[in-house]
Coordinates of C-alpha atoms and ligand atoms in Angstrom, one line a residue:
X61 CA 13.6 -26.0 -1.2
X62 CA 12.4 -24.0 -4.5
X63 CA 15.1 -25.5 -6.9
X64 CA 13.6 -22.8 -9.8
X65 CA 15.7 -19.8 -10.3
X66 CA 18.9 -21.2 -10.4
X67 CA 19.9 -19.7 -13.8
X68 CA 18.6 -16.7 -12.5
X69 CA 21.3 -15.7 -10.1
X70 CA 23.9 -17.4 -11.5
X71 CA 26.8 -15.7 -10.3
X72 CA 27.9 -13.7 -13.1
X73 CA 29.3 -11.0 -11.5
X74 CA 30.1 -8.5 -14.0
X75 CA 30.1 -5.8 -11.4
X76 CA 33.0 -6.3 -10.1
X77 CA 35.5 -3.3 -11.3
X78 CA 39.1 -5.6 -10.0
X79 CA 40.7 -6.6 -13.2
X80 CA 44.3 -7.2 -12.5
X81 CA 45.7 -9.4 -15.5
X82 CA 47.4 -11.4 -13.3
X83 CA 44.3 -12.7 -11.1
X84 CA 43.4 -16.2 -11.6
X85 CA 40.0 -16.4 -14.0
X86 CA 37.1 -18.2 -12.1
X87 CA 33.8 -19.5 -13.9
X88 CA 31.2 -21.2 -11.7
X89 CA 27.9 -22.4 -12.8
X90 CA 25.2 -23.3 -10.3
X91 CA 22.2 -25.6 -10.5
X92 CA 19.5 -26.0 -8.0
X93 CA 17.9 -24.8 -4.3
X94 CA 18.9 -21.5 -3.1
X95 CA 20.9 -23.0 -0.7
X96 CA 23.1 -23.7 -3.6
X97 CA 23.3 -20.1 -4.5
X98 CA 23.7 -19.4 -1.0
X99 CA 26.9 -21.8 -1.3
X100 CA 28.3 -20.3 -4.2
X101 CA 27.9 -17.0 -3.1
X102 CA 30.3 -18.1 -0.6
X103 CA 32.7 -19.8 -2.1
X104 CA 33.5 -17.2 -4.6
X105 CA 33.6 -14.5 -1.8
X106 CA 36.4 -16.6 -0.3
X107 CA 38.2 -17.4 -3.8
X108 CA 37.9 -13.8 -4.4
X109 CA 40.2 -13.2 -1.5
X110 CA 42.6 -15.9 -2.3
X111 CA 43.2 -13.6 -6.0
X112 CA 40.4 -14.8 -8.1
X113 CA 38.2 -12.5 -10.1
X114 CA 34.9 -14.1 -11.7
X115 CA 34.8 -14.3 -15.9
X116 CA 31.5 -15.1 -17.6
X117 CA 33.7 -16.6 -20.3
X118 CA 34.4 -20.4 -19.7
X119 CA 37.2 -20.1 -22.5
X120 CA 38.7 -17.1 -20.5
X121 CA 38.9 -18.7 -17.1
X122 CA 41.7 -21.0 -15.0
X123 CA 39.3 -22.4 -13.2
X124 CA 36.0 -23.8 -13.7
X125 CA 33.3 -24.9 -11.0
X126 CA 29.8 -26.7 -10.7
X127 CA 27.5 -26.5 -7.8
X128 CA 25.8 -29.2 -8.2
X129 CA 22.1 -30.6 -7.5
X130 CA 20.7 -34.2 -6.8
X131 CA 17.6 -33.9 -6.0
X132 CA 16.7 -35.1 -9.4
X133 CA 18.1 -36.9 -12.3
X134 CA 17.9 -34.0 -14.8
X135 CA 19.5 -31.6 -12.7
X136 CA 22.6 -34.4 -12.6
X137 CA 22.6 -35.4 -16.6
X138 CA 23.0 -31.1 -16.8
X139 CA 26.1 -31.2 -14.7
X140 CA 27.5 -34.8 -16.9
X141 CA 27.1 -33.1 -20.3
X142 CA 28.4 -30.1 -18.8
X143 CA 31.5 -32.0 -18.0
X144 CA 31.8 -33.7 -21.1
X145 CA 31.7 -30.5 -23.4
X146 CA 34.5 -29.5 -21.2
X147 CA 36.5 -32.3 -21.6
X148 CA 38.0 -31.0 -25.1
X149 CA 38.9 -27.8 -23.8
X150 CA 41.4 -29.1 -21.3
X151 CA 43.1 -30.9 -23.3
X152 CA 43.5 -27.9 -25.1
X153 CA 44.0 -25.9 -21.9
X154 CA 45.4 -28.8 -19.5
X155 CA 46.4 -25.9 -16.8
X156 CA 42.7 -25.3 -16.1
X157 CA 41.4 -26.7 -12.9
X158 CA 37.5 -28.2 -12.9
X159 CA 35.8 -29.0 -9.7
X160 CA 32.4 -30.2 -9.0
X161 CA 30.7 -28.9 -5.7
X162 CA 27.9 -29.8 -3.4
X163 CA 25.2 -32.4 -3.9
X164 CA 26.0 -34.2 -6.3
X165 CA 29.7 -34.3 -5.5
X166 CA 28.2 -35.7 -1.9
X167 CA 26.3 -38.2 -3.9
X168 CA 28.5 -39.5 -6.7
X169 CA 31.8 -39.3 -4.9
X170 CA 34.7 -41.1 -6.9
X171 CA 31.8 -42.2 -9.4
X172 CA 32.4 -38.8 -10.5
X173 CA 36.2 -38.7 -12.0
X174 CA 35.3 -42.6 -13.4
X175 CA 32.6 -40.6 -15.6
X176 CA 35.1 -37.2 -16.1
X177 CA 38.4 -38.0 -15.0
X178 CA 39.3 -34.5 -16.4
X179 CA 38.1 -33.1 -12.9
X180 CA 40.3 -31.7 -10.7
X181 CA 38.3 -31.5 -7.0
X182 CA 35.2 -32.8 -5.7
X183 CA 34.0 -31.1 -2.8
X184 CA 30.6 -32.1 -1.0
X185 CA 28.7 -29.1 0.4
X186 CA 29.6 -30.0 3.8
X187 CA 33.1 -29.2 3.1
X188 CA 33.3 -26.2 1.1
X189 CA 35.6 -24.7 3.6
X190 CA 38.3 -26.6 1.5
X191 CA 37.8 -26.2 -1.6
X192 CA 40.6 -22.9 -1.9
X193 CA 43.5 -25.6 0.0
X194 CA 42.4 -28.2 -2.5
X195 CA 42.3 -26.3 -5.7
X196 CA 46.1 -25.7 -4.6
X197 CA 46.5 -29.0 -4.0
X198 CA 45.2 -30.9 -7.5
X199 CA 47.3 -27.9 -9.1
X200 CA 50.3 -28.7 -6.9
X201 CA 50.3 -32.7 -6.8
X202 CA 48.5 -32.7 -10.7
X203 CA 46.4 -35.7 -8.8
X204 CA 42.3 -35.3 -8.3
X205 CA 41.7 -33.8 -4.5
X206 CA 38.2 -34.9 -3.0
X207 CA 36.6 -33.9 0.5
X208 CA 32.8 -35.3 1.5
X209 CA 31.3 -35.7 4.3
X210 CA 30.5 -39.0 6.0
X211 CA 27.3 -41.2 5.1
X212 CA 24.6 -41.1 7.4
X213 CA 25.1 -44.6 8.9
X214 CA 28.8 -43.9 9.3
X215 CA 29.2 -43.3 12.9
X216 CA 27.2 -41.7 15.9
X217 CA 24.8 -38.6 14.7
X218 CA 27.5 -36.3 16.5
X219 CA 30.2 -37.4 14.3
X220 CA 28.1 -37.5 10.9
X221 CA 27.1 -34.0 11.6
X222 CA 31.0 -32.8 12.5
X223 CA 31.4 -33.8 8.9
X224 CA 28.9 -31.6 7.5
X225 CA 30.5 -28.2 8.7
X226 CA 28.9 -25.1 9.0
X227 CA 30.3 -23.3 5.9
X228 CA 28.6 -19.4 6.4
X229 CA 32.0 -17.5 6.5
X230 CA 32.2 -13.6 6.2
X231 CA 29.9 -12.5 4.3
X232 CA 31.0 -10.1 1.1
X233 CA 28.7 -7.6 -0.2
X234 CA 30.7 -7.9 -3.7
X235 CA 29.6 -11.5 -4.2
X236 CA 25.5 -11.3 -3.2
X237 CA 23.6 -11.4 -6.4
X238 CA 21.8 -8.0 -5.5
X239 CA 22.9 -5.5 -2.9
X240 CA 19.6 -5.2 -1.5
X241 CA 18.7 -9.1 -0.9
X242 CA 20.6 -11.9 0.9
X243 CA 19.7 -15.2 2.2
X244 CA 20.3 -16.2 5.2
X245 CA 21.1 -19.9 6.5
X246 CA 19.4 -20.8 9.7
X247 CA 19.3 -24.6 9.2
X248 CA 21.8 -27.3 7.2
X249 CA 20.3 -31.0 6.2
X250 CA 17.3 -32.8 7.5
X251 CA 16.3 -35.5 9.1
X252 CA 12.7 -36.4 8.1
X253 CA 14.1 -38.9 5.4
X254 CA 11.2 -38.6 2.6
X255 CA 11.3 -42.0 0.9
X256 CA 12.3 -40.2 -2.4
X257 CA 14.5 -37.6 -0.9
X258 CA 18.5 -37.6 -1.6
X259 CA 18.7 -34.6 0.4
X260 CA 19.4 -35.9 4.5
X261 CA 21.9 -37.9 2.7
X262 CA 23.8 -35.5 0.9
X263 CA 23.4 -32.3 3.4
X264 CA 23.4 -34.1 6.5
X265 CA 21.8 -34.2 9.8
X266 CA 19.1 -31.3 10.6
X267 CA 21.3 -28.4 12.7
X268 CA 19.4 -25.2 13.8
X269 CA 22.4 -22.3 13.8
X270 CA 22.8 -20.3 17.0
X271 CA 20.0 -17.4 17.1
X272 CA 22.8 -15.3 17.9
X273 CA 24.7 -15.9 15.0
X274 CA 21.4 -15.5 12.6
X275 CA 20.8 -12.3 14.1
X276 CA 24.4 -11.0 14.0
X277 CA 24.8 -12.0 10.3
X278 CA 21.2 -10.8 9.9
X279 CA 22.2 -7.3 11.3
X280 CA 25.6 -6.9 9.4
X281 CA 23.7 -7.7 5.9
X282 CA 21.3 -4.7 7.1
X283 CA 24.2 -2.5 7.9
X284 CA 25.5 -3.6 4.2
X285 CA 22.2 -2.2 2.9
X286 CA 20.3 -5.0 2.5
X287 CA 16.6 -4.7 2.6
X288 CA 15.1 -8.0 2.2
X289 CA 16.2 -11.4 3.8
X290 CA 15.6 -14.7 3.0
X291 CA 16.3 -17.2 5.8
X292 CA 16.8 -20.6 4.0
X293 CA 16.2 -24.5 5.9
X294 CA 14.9 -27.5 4.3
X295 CA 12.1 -27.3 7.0
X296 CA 13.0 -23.6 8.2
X297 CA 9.7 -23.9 10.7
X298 CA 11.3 -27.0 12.7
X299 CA 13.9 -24.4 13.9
X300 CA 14.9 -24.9 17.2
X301 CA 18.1 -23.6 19.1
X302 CA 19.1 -23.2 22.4
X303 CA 21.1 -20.4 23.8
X304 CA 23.9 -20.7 26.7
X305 CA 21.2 -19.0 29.0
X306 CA 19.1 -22.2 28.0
X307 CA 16.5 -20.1 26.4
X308 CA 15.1 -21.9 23.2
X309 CA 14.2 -20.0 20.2
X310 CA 12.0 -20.9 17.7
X311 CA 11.4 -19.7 14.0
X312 CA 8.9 -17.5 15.4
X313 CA 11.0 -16.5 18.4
X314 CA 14.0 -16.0 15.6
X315 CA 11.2 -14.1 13.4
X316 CA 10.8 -12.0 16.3
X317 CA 14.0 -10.7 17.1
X318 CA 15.2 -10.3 13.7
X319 CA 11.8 -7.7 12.7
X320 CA 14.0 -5.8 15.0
X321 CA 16.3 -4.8 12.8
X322 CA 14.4 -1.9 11.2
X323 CA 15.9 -1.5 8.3
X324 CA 15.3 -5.3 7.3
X325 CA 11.8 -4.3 5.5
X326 CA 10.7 -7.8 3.8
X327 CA 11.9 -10.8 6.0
X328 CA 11.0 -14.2 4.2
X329 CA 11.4 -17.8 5.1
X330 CA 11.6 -21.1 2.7
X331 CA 10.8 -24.5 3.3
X332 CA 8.3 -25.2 5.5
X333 CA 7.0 -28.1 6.8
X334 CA 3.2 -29.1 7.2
X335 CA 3.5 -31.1 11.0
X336 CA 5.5 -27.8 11.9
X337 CA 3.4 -25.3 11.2
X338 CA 2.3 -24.0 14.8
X339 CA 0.6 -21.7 15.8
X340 CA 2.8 -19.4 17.2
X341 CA 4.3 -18.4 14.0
X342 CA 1.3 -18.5 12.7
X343 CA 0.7 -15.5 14.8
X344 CA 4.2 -14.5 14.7
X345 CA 3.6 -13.6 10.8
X346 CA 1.0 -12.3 11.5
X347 CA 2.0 -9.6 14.4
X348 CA 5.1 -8.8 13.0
X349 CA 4.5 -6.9 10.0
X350 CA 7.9 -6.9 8.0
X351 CA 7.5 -10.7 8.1
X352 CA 6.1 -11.3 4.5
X353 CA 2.9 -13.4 4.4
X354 CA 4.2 -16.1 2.3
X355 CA 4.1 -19.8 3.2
X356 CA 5.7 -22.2 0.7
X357 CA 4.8 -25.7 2.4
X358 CA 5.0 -28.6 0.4
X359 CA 1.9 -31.0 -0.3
X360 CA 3.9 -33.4 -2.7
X361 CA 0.5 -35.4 -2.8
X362 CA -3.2 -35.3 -2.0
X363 CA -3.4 -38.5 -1.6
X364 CA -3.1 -40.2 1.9
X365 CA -1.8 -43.9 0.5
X366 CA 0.9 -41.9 -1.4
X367 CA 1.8 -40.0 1.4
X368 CA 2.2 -42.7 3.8
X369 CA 4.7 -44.1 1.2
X370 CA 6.5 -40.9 1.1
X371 CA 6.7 -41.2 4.3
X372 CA 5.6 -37.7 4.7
X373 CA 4.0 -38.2 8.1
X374 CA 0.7 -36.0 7.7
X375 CA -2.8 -36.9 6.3
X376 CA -4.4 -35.0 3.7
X377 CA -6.8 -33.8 6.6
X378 CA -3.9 -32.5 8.5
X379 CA -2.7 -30.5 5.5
X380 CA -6.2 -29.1 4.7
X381 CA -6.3 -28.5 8.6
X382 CA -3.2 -26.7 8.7
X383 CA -4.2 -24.2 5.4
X384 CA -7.2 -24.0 7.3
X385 CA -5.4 -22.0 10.5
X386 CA -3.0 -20.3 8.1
X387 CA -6.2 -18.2 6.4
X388 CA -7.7 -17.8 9.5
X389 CA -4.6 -17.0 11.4
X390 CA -3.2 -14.6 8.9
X391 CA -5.6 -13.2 6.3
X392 CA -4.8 -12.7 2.8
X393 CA -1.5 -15.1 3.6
X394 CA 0.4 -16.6 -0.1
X395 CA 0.5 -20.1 0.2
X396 CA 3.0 -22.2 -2.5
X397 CA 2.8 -26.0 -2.7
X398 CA 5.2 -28.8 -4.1
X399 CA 4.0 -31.9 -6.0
X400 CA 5.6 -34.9 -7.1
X401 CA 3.1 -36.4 -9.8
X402 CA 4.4 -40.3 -10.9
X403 CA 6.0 -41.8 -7.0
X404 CA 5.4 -45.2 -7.4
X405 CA 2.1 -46.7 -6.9
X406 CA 0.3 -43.3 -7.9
X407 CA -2.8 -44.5 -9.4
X408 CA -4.9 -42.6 -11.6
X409 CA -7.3 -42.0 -8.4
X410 CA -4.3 -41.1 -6.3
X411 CA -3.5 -38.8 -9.0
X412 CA -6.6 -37.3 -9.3
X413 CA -6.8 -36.1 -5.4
X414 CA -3.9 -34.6 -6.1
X415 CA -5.7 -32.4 -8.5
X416 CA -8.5 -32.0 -5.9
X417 CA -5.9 -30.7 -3.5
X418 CA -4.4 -28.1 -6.1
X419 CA -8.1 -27.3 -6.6
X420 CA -9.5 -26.4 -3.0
X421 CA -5.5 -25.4 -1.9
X422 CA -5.8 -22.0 -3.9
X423 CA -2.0 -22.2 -4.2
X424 CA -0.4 -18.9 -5.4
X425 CA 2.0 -21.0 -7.2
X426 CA 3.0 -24.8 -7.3
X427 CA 5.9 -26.7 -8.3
X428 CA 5.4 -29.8 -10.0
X429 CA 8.2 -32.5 -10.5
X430 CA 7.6 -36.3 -11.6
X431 CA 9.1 -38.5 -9.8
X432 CA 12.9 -39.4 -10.1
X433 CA 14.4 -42.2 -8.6
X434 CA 17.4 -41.3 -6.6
X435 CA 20.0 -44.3 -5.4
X436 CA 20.7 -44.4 -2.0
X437 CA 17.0 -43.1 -0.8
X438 CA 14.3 -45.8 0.4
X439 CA 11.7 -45.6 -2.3
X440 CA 14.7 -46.5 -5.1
X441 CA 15.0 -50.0 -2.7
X442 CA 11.0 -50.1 -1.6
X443 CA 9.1 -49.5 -4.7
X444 CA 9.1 -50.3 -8.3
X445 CA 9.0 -47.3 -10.2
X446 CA 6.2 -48.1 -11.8
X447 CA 4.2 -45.2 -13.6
X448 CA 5.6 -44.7 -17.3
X449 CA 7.2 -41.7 -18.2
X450 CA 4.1 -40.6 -20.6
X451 CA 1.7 -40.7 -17.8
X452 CA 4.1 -39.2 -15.5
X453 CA 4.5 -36.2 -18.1
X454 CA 0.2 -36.1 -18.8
X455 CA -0.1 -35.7 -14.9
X456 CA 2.8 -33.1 -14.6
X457 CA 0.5 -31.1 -17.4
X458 CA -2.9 -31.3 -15.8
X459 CA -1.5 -30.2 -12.9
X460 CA 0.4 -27.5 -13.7
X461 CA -2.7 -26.3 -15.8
X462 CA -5.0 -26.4 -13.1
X463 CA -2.5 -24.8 -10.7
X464 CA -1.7 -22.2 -13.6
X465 CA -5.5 -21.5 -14.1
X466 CA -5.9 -20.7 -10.4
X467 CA -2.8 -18.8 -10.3
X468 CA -4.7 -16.5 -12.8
X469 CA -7.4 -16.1 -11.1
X470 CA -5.9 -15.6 -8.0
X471 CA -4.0 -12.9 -9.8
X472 CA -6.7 -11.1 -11.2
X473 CA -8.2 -10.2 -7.6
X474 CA -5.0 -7.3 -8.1
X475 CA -5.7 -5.8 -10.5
X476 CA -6.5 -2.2 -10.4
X477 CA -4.8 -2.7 -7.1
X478 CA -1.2 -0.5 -6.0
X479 CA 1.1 -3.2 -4.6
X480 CA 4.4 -2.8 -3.1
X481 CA 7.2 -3.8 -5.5
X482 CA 10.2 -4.7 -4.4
X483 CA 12.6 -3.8 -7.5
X484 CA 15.0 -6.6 -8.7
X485 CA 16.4 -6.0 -12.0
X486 CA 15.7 -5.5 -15.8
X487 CA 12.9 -8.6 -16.9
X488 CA 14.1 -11.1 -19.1
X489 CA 12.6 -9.4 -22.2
X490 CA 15.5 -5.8 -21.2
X491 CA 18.7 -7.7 -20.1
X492 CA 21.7 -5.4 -20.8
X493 CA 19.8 -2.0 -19.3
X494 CA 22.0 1.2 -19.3
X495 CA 22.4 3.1 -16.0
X496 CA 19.5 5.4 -16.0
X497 CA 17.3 3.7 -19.0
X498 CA 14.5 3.1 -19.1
X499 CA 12.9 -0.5 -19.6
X500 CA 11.2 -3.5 -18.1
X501 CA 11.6 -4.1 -14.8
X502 CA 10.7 -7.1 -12.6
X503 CA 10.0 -7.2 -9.1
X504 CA 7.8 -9.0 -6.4
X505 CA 5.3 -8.1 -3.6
X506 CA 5.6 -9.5 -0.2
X507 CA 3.9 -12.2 -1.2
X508 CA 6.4 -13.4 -4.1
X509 CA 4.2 -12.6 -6.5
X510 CA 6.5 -11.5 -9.9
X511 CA 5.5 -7.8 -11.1
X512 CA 6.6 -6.7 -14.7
X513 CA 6.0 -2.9 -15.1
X514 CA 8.0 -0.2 -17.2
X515 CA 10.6 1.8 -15.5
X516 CA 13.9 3.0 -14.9
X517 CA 16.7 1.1 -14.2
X518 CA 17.3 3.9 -11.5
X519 CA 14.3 2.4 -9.7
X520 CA 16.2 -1.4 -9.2
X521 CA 16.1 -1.9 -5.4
X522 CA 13.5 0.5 -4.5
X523 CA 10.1 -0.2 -3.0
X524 CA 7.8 1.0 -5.7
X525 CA 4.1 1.5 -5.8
X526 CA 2.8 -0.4 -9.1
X527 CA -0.8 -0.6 -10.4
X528 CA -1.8 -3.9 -12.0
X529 CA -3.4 -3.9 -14.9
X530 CA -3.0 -7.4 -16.3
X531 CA -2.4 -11.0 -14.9
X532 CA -1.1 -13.7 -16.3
X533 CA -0.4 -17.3 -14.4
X534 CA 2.9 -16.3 -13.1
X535 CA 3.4 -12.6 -13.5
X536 CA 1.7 -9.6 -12.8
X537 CA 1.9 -6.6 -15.4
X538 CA 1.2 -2.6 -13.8
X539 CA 2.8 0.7 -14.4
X540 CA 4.2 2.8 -11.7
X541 CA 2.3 5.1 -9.7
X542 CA 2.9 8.2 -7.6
X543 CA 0.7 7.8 -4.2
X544 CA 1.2 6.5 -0.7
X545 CA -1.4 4.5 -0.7
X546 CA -0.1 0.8 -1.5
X547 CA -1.3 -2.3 0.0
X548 CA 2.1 -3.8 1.3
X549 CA 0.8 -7.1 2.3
X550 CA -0.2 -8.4 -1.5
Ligands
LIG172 N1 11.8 -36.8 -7.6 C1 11.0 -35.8 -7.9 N2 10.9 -34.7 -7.2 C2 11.6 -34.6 -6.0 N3 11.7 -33.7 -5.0 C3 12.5 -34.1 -4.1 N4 13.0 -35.4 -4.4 C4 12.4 -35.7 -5.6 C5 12.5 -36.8 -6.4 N5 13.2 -37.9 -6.1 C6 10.9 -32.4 -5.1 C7 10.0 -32.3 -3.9 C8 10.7 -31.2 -3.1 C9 11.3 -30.4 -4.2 C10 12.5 -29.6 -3.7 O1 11.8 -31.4 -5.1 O2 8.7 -31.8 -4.4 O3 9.8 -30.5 -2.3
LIG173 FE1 13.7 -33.9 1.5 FE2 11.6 -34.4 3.0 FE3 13.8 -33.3 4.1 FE4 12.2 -31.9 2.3 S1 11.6 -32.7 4.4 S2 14.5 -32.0 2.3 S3 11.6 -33.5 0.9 S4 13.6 -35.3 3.2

C-alpha cells in the first residue's frame, strides 16, 4: 500500500460542532498505509459513540492514541519518540490514557510497555473491535490492557485468521476525512510473504470480504454523498469471494457491480499485484468508465536475482509483459510503481536495472524506500544487510530523480489540456481557508495526478474543469475554466 499521505488526513476533525464539556478528549495520530487511516477512521467513529469528541490539542485530551506502522523502521522510531515526549506529560496528567494501535502494536507486543511503560492499551489491528472495552478496562484496573492477534505459525490458517477480525463497523459520515471520498476495505493481510515484508505477519492471512458486503457499504457511502471510492487490499487484484449461490467474484466482477452505483463517479483501487494482473480487469477498466485508469503495481526491483530474493515471484520480463497489456488494453492508463533500492545483495548492476526499469516503465509516480530490515520476516534471517546506508541513500536519489524527471515529462503532455479535477481541499500553501474564500486549491484527475489551481473554497468537492498551464514532477498547476469539454480520463 502507498504509506505517503498519512499526515495528510490525519484525523483532525475540527468539524465536528459536539462540544459538551463533559465528553472525554480524544487525540489520535496516525502513521502509514491508508488502511491505517481507514482504521482510524473507524475507531474514532466508534469512540465517538461511546462520549468521545476528537481535540487537535494533545495537552487538551484524556486520551491519546497511535496507529501505528511497521513496515519500516522510521515509521516505528516516529511512534518511540512520540511516546517518549509523552511520558512527562502523564506524570503530570496520570489520568490520561495512551494506547498504541495496529502494526506495530501487532509487531512489538509487550516489547512495547518495556520501552513506554506509561501506555495504557496495545491493540493490534486485528482487534480494534476492543479497543473502547479496554480503554475502560486500563482506566478501571489502572493495569496495561493488550489484545493481538495470533502469529502466523500459531495454529491452523482458520484459527490465525479468526484472530485477525474483520473490524469495518458502521460507517459514520462525521469521521471520513472528506465527505465526498471514502475507502473501502475489500481485502485484510496477505499471504505472498515478500522476504522483506512485516505485513502478512502483522495483518494476517489474505481474506477477500463478501461482494455483498462491498457493494452494500459501497452503496450506503453513495447515499452519504460520497463521490469517489477507494477500495483498499494489499494485493486488491487477487480478490476473490464466493457468494452462497457459489458464484465467485473477482475484482473485475466487484468493479463491475459497484460502477453501478451511479452516483459513485471515480471508483479507484490500491495495491495491485504484478502475477494478478489479468486480463479481464484489464478490460474491466477499461469498459467501465467510472473505474479510474490508475494502476499502482509495485516493481520493488528491475532486477531478476533481486527479485527472486524478494521472493516476488515474477521476472522482470513478466512485469514489462504485463505493462505491456495494460497500454494496450487500456490506453492512456497511469501506472505507479514501488522500489526498494539497498535489499541485500543489490549490486551496483542490480541497481542500475532498476533504473532501466524506471526508465522504459514511464511511471506516473514512484515510491522509493531503502531497504529496512524488519524482525520476524525472512530476509532479516536469510541475508546480511549488506549495502551501507550511503549507497542506499545515493540509489534512493538517482532514482527518485530519474522517476521525478519522467514524471515531468509525462506531465507536460497536459498542458494546455482541461482535466477533470476532483476538488479536495485548500493546498498546503492556503491551510485555514474561510467558507467562500478564495485560495489554492488541490485536487486530482482520475489518474491521481495532483492539480493546484486558484479557486474557491466553495468549489471543494466539486468536479472542476482545470486548464494546465505548468508541470512540475508531482503537481500539475491550471486555472479553472468554464466549458464542457474536459478530458475525464487524464
Ligand atoms: N524496507 C523497505 N521498504 C519496504 N516496503 C515494504 N517492506 C519494506 C522494507 N522492509 C515497501 C515496499 C512496499 C511499500 C508499501 O513499502 O515497496 O510496496
Ligand atoms: Fe508485503 Fe509482498 Fe504482501 Fe505487498 S504483496 S503486503 S510487499 S508481502
Amino acid at each position: 500500500m502507498r504509506p505517503s499521505f498519512a499526515a495528510r488526513r490525519n484525523l483532525r476533525n475540527s468539524r465536528m460542532s459536539d462540544t459538551t464539556a463533559n465528553r472525554k478528549k480524544l487525540y489520535i495520530e496516525t502513521v502509514g498505509c491508508q488502511m491505517n487511516l481507514l482504521d482510524s477512521e473507524l475507531v474514532v467513529g466508534k469512540l465517538r459513540n461511546e462520549g468521545y469528541e476528537l481535540t487537535d490539542d494533545i495537552g487538551q485530551a484524556d486520551t491519546i492514541l497511535y496507529n501505528t506502522c511497521s513496515v519500516r523502521q522510521h515509521a516505528e522510531d516516529k511512534i518511540y519518540s512520540a511516546l517518549g515526549r509523552i511520558r512527562q506529560l502523564k506524570q503530570v496528567k496520570p489520568e490520561v490514557t495512551i494506547g498504541v494501535l495496529g502494526c506495530m502494536a501487532q509487531k512489538d507486543q509487550k516489547q512495547i510497555l518495556r520501552r513506554a511503560p506509561h501506555v495504557d492499551v496495545v491493540v493490534g489491528p486485528g482487534q480494534l473491535a476492543k479497543v473502547p472495552e479496554l480503554l475502560v478496562l486500563a482506566k478501571e484496573q489502572g493495569t496495561p490492557q493488550m489484545a493481538v492477534s495470533l502469529p502466523r505459525t500459531a495454529g491452523s490458517n482458520q484459527t490465525v485468521t479468526e484472530s485477525f477480525a474483520e473490524y469495518d463497523p458502521m460507517r459514520e459520515p462525521a469521521m471520513r476525512p472528506s465527505s465526498f471520498q471514502a475507502f473501502v476495505r475489500i481485502m485484510m493481510g496477505c499471504d505472498k510473504f515478500c522476504t522483506y515484508c512485516i505485513v502478512p505477519s502483522v495483518r494476517g492471512p489474505e481474506q477477500s470480504r463478501p461482494a455483498s458486503v462491498i457493494i452494500d457499504e459501497a452503496r450506503m457511502l453513495a447515499d452519504q454523498g460520497v463521490k469517489e471510492i477507494t477500495l483498499l487490499g494489499q494485493t486488491v487484484n487477487s480478490y476473490r469471494s464466493v457468494d452462497a449461490a457459489g458464484r465467485t467474484y473477482r475484482l473485475s466482477d466487484l468493479l463491475e457491480r459497484l460502477h453501478e452505483i451511479e452516483s459513485l463517479k471515480r471508483i479507484k483501487f490500491i495495491t495491485n499485484f504484478p502475477n494478478d494482473m489479468t486480463d479481464d480487469l484489464l478490460q474491466a477498466i477499461r469498459d467501465l468508465p467510472r473505474v479510474s485508469r490508475y494502476l499502482h503495481v509495485p516493481a520493488q526491483s528491475g532486477c531478476d536475482e533481486v527479485l527472486k530474493r524478494m521472493k516476488r515471484m515474477y521476472s522482470v520480463a513478466l512485469y514489462d509483459d504485463m505493462l505491456a497489456r495494460i497500454r494496450e488494453t487500456v490506453p492512456g492508463a497511469a501506472v505507479s510503481s514501488d522500489f526498494i533500492v539497498g535489499f541485500p545483495g543489490e549490486s551496483e548492476a542490480s541497481f542500475e536495472k532498476s533504473m532501466q526499469l524506471v526508465e522504459r516503465g514511464r511511471f506516473k509516480n514512484s515510491f522509493i524506500f531503502k531497504y529496512s530490515p524488519r524482525q520476524g520476516t525472512k530476509a532479516d534471517t536469510l541475508f546480511i544487510d549488506d549495502v551501507p546506508e550511503e549507497v542506499k541513500k545515493r540509489r534512493n536519489n538517482d532514482l527518485l530523480a530519474l522517476q521525478t524527471a519522467i514524471s515531468q515529462e509525462d506531465n507536460r503532455q497536459f498542458l494546455g489540456r482541461p482535466l477533470e479535477v476532483l476538488v479536495e481541499g485548500p493546498s498546503k500553501s492556503s491551510k485555514g481557508l474561510e467558507p467562500g474564500e478564495v485560495g489554492q486549491l488541490t485536487g486530482r484527475t482520475a489518474c491521481d495526478r495532483i492539480v493546484v489551481f486558484e479557486g474557491n473554497e466553495r468549489l471543494i468537492g466539486q468536479f472542476v474543469p482545470v486548464i494546465a498551464e505548468e508541470a512540475s514532477g508531482v503537481t500539475l498547476f491550471g486555472r479553472v475554466v468554464t466549458m464542457d469539454l474536459v478530458a475525464p480520463r487524464a
